[in-house]
PDB file of C-alpha atoms and ligand atoms in Angstrom:
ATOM      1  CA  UNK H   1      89.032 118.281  93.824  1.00 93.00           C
ATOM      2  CA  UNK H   2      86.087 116.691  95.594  1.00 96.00           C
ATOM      3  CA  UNK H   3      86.333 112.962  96.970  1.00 98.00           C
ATOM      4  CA  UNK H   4      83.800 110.716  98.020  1.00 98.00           C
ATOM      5  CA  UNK H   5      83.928 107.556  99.766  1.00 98.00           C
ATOM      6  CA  UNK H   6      82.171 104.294  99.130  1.00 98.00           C
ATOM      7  CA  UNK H   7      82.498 101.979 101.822  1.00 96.00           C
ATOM      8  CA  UNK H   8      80.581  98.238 101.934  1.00 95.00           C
ATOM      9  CA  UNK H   9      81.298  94.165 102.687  1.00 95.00           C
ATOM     10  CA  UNK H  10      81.184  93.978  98.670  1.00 97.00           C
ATOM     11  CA  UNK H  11      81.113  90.636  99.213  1.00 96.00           C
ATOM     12  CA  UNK H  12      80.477  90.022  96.428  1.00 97.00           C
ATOM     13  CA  UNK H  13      79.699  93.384  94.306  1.00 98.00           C
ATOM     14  CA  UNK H  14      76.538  93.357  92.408  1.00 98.00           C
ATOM     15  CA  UNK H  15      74.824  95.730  89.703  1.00 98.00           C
ATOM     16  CA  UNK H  16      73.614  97.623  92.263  1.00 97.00           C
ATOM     17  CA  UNK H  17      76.318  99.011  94.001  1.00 98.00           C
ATOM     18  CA  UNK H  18      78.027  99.627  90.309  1.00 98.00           C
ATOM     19  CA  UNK H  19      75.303 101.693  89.694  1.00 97.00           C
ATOM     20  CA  UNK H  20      76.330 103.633  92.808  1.00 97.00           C
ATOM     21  CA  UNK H  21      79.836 103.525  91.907  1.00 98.00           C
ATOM     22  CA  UNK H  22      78.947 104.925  88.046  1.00 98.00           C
ATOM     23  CA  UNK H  23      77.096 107.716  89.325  1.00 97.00           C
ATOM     24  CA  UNK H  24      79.410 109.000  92.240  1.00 98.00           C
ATOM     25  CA  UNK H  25      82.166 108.584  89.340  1.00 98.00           C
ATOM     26  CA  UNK H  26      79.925 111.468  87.278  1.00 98.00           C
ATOM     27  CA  UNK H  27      79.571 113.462  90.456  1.00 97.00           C
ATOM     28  CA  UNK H  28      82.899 113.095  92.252  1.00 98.00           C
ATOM     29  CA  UNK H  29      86.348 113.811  91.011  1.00 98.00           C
ATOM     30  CA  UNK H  30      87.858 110.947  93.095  1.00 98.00           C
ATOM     31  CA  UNK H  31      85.604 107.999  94.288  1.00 98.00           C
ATOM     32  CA  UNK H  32      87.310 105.701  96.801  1.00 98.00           C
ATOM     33  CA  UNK H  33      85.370 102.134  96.729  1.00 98.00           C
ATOM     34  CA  UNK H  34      86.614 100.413 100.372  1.00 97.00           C
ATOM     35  CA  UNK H  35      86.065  96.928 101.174  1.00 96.00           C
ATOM     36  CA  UNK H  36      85.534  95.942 104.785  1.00 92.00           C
ATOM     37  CA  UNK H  37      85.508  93.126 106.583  1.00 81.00           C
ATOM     38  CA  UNK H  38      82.222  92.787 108.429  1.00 75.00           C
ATOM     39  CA  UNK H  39      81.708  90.574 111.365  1.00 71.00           C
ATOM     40  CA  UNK H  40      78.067  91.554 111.981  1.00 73.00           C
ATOM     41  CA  UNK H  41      77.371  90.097 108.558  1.00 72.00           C
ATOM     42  CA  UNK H  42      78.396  86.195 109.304  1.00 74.00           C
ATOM     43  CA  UNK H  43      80.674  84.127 107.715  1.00 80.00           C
ATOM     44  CA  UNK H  44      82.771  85.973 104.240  1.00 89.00           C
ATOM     45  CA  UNK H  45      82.242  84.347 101.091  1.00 93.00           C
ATOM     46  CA  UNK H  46      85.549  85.630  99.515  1.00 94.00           C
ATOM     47  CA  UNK H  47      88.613  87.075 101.191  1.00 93.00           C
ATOM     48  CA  UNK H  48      89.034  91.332 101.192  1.00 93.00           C
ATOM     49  CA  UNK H  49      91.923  90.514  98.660  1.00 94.00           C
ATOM     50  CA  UNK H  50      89.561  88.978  96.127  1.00 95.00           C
ATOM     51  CA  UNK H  51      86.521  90.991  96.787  1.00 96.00           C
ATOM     52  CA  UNK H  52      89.015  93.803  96.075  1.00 96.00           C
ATOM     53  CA  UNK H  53      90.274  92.372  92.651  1.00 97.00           C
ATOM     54  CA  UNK H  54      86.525  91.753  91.625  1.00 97.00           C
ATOM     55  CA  UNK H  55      85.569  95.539  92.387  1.00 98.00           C
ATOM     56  CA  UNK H  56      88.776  96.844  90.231  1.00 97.00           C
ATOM     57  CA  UNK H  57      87.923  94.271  87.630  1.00 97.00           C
ATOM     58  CA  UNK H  58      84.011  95.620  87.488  1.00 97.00           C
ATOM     59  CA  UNK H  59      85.088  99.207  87.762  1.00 98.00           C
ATOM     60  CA  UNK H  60      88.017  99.228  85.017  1.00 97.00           C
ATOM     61  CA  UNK H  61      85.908 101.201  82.586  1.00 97.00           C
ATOM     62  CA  UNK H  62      86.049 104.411  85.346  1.00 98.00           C
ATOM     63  CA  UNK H  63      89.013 106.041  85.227  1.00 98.00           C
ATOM     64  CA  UNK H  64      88.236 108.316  88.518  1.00 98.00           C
ATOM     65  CA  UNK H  65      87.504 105.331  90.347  1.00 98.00           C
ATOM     66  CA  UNK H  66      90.209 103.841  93.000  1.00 97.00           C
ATOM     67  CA  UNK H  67      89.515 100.845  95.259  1.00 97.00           C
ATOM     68  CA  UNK H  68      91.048  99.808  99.043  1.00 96.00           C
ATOM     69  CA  UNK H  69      90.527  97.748 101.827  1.00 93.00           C
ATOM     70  CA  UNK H  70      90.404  98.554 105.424  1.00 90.00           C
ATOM     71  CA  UNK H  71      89.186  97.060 108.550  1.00 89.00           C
ATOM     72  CA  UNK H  72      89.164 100.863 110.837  1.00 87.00           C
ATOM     73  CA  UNK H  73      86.659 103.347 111.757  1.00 92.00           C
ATOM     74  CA  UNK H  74      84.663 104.433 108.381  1.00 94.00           C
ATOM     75  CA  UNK H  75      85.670 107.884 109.522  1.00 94.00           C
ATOM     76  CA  UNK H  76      89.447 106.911 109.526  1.00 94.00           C
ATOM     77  CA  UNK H  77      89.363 105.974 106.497  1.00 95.00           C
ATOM     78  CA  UNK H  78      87.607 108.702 105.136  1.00 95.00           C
ATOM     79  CA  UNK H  79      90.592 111.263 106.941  1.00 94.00           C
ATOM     80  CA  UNK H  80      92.826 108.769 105.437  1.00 95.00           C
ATOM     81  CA  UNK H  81      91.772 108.890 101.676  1.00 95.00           C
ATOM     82  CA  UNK H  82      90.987 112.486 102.279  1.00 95.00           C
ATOM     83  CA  UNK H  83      87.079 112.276 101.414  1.00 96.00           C
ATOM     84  CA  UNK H  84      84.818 115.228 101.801  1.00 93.00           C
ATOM     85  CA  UNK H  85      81.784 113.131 101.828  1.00 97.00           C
ATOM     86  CA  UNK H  86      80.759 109.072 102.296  1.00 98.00           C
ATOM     87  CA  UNK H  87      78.013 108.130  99.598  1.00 98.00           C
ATOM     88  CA  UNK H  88      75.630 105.182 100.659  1.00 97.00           C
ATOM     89  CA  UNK H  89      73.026 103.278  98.881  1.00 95.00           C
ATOM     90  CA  UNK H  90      69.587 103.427  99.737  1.00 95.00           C
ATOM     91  CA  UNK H  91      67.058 100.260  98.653  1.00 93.00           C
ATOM     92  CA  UNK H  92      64.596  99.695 101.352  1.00 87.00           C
ATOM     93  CA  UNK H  93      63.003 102.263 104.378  1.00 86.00           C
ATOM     94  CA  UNK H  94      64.878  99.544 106.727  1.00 86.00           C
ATOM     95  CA  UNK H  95      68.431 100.573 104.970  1.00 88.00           C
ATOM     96  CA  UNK H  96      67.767 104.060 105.756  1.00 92.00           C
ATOM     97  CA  UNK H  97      66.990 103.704 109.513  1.00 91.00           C
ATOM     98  CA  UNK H  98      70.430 102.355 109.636  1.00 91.00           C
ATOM     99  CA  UNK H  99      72.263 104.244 107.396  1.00 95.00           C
ATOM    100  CA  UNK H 100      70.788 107.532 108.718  1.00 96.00           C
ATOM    101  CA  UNK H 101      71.738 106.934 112.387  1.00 95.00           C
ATOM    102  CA  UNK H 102      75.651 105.806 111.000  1.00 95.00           C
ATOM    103  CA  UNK H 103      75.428 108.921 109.201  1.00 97.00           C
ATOM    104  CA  UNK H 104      74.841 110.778 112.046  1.00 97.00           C
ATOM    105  CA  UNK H 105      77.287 108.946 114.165  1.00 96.00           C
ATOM    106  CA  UNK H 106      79.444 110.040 111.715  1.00 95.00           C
ATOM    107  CA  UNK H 107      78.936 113.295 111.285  1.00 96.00           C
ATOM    108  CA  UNK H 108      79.086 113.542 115.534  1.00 95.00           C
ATOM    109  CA  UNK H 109      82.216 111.774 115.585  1.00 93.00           C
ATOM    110  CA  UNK H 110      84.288 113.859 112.333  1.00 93.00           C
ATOM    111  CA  UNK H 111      82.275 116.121 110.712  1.00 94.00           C
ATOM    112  CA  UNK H 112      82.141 114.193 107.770  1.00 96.00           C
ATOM    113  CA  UNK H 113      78.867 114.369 105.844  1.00 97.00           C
ATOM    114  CA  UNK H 114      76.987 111.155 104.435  1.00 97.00           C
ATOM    115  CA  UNK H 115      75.215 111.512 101.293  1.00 97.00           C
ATOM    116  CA  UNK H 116      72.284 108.770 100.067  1.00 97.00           C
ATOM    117  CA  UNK H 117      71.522 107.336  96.991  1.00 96.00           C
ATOM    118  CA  UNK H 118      68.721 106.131  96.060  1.00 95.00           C
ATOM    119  CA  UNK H 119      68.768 103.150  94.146  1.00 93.00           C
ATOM    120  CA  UNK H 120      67.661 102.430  90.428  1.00 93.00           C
ATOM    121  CA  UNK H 121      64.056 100.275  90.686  1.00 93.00           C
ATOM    122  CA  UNK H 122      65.814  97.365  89.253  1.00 94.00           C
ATOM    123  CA  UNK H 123      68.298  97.040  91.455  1.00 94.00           C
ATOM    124  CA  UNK H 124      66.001  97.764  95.249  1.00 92.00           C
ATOM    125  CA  UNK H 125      65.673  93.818  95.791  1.00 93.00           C
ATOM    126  CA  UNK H 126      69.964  93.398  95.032  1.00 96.00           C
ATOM    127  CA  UNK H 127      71.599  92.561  98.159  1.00 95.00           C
ATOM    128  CA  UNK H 128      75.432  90.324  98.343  1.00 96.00           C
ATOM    129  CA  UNK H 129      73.918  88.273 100.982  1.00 95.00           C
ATOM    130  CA  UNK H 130      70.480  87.336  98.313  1.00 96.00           C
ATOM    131  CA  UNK H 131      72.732  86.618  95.814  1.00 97.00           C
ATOM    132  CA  UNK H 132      75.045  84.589  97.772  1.00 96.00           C
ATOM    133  CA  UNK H 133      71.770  82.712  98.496  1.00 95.00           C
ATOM    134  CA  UNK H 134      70.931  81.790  95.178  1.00 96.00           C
ATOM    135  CA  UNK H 135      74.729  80.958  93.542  1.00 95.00           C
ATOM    136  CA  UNK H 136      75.363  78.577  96.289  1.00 93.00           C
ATOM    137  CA  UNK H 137      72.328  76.153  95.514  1.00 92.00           C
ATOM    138  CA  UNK H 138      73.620  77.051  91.535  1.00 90.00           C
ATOM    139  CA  UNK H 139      70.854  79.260  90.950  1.00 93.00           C
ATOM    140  CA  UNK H 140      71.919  82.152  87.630  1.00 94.00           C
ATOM    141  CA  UNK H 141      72.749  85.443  88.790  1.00 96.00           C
ATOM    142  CA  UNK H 142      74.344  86.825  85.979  1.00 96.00           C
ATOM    143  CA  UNK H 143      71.959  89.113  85.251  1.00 96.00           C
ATOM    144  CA  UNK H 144      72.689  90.808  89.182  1.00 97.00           C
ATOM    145  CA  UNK H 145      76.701  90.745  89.304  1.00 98.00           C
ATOM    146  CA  UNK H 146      79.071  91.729  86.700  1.00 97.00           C
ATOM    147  CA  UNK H 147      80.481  88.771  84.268  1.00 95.00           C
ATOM    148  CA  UNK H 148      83.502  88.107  86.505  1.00 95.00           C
ATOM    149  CA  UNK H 149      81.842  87.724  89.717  1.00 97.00           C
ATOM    150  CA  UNK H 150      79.396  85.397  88.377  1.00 96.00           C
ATOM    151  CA  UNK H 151      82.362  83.279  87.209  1.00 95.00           C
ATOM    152  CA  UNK H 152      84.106  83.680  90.337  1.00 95.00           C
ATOM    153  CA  UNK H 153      80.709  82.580  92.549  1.00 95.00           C
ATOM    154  CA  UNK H 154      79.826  79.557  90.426  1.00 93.00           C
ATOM    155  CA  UNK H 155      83.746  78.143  90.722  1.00 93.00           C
ATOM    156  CA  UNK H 156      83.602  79.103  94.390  1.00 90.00           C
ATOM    157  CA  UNK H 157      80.142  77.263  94.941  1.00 89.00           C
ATOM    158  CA  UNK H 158      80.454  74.770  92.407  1.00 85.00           C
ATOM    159  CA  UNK H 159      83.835  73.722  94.078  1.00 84.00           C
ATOM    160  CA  UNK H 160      82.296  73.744  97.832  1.00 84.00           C
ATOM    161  CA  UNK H 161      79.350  71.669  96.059  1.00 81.00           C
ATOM    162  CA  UNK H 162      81.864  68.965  95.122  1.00 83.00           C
ATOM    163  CA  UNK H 163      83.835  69.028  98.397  1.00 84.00           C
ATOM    164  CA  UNK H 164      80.544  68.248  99.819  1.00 80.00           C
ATOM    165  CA  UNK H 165      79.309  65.941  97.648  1.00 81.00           C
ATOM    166  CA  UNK H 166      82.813  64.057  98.558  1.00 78.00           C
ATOM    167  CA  UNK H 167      82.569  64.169 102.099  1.00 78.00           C
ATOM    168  CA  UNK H 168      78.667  62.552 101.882  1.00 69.00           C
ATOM    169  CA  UNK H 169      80.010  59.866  99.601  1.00 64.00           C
ATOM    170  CA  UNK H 170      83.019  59.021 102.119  1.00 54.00           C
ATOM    171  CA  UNK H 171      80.650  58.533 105.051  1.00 51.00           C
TER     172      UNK H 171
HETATM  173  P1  LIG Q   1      74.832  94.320 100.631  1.00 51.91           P
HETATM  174  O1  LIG Q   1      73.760  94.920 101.488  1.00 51.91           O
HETATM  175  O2  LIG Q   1      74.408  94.043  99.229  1.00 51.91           O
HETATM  176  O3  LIG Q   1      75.579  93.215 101.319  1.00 51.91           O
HETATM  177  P2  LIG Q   1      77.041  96.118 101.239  1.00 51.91           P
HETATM  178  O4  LIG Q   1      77.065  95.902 102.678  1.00 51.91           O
HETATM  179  O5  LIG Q   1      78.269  95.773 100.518  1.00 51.91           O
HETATM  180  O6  LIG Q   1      75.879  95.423 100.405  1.00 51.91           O
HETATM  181  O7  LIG Q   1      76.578  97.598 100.968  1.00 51.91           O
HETATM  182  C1  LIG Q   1      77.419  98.676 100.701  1.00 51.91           C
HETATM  183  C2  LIG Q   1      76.580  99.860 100.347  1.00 51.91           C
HETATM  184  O8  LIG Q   1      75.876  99.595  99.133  1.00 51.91           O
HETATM  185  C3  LIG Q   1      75.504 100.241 101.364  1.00 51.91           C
HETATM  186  O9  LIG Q   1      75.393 101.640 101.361  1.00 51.91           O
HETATM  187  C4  LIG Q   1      74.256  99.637 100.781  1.00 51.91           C
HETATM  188  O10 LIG Q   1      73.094 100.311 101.180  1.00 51.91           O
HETATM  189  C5  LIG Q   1      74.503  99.831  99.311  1.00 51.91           C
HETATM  190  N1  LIG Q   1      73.750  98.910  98.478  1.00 51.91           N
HETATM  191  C6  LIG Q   1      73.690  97.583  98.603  1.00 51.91           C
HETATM  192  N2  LIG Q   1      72.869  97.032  97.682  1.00 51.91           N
HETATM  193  C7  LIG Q   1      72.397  98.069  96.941  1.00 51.91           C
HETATM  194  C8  LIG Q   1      71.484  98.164  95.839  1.00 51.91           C
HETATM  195  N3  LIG Q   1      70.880  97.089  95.340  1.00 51.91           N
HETATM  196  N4  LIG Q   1      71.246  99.391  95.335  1.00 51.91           N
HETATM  197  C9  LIG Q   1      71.844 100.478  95.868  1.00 51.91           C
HETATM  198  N5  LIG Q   1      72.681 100.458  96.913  1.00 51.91           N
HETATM  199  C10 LIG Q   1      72.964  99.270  97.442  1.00 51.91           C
END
């Protein structure tokens, strides 16, 4: 039984990293989705638990597909779940600078192998932090995040809109 892992911020998951997930899912026996908390990417839109609940909720329709959280080494985890490989998206030549020298870090560190995906032309410009961007000022994104996330963002932002809006009209 192979596994792979799929680690990310997921914060929140969009079509593109489903895409990922779908075609690990045909490739992989086991595919372990982790959410991480990630301080070099600012301030966390929703907490691990819900970003977590939103990934299982998106994924239901994969049977071979298990999601965790973890806040260790990428490596760890991957000992941990017992993955034979990491699978990472690829959109832009800037993601792969990155991603390549992690991968090799990796490898250094544990011996476990990264693999890349390219992803689907449609989805290259998808990124949380984009996204996150354009829900916040109400902007539709429903055609870039699965139905419940879109839900979840436009509650989330439409209720930080109004606590705003409150605050302005008390001063
Ligand atoms: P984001 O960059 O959207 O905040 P994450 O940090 O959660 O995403 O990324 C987790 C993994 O998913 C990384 O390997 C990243 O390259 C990949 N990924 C992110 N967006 C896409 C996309 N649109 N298509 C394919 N892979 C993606």
């Amino acid at each position: 039984m192979t596994t792979v892992l799929y680690p990310g911020s997921f914060d929140p998951i969009h079509n593109g990293h489903i895409e990922i997930i779908e075609t690990a899912a045909r490739l992989f026996d086991d595919v372990v989705v982790a959410a991480v908390r990630n301080p070099q990417k600012g301030a966390q839109l929703f907490t691990l638990e819900q970003r977590q609940d939103l990934i299982a909720a998106s994924t239901a329709h994969l049977p071979n597909v298990r999601i965790t959280m973890f806040s260790s080494l990428v490596v760890d985890l991957a000992k941990d779940v017992g993955a034979d490989f990491i699978v990472k998206g690829l959109r832009v030549v800037t993601d792969f600078e990155s991603e390549l020298m992690m991968a090799q870090m990796n490898r250094q560190v544990s011996g476990v192998i990264t693999m890349f995906m390219a992803s689907g032309p449609q989805y290259g410009f998808l990124a949380s932090k984009l996204i996150r961007e354009i829900a916040r000022f109400g902007g539709d994104v429903s055609s870039m995040v699965p139905p419940g996330v879109a839900k979840l963002l436009a509650e989330r932002y439409g209720e930080l809109r109004r606590q705003k809006g409150e605050e302005g009209a008390g001063d």
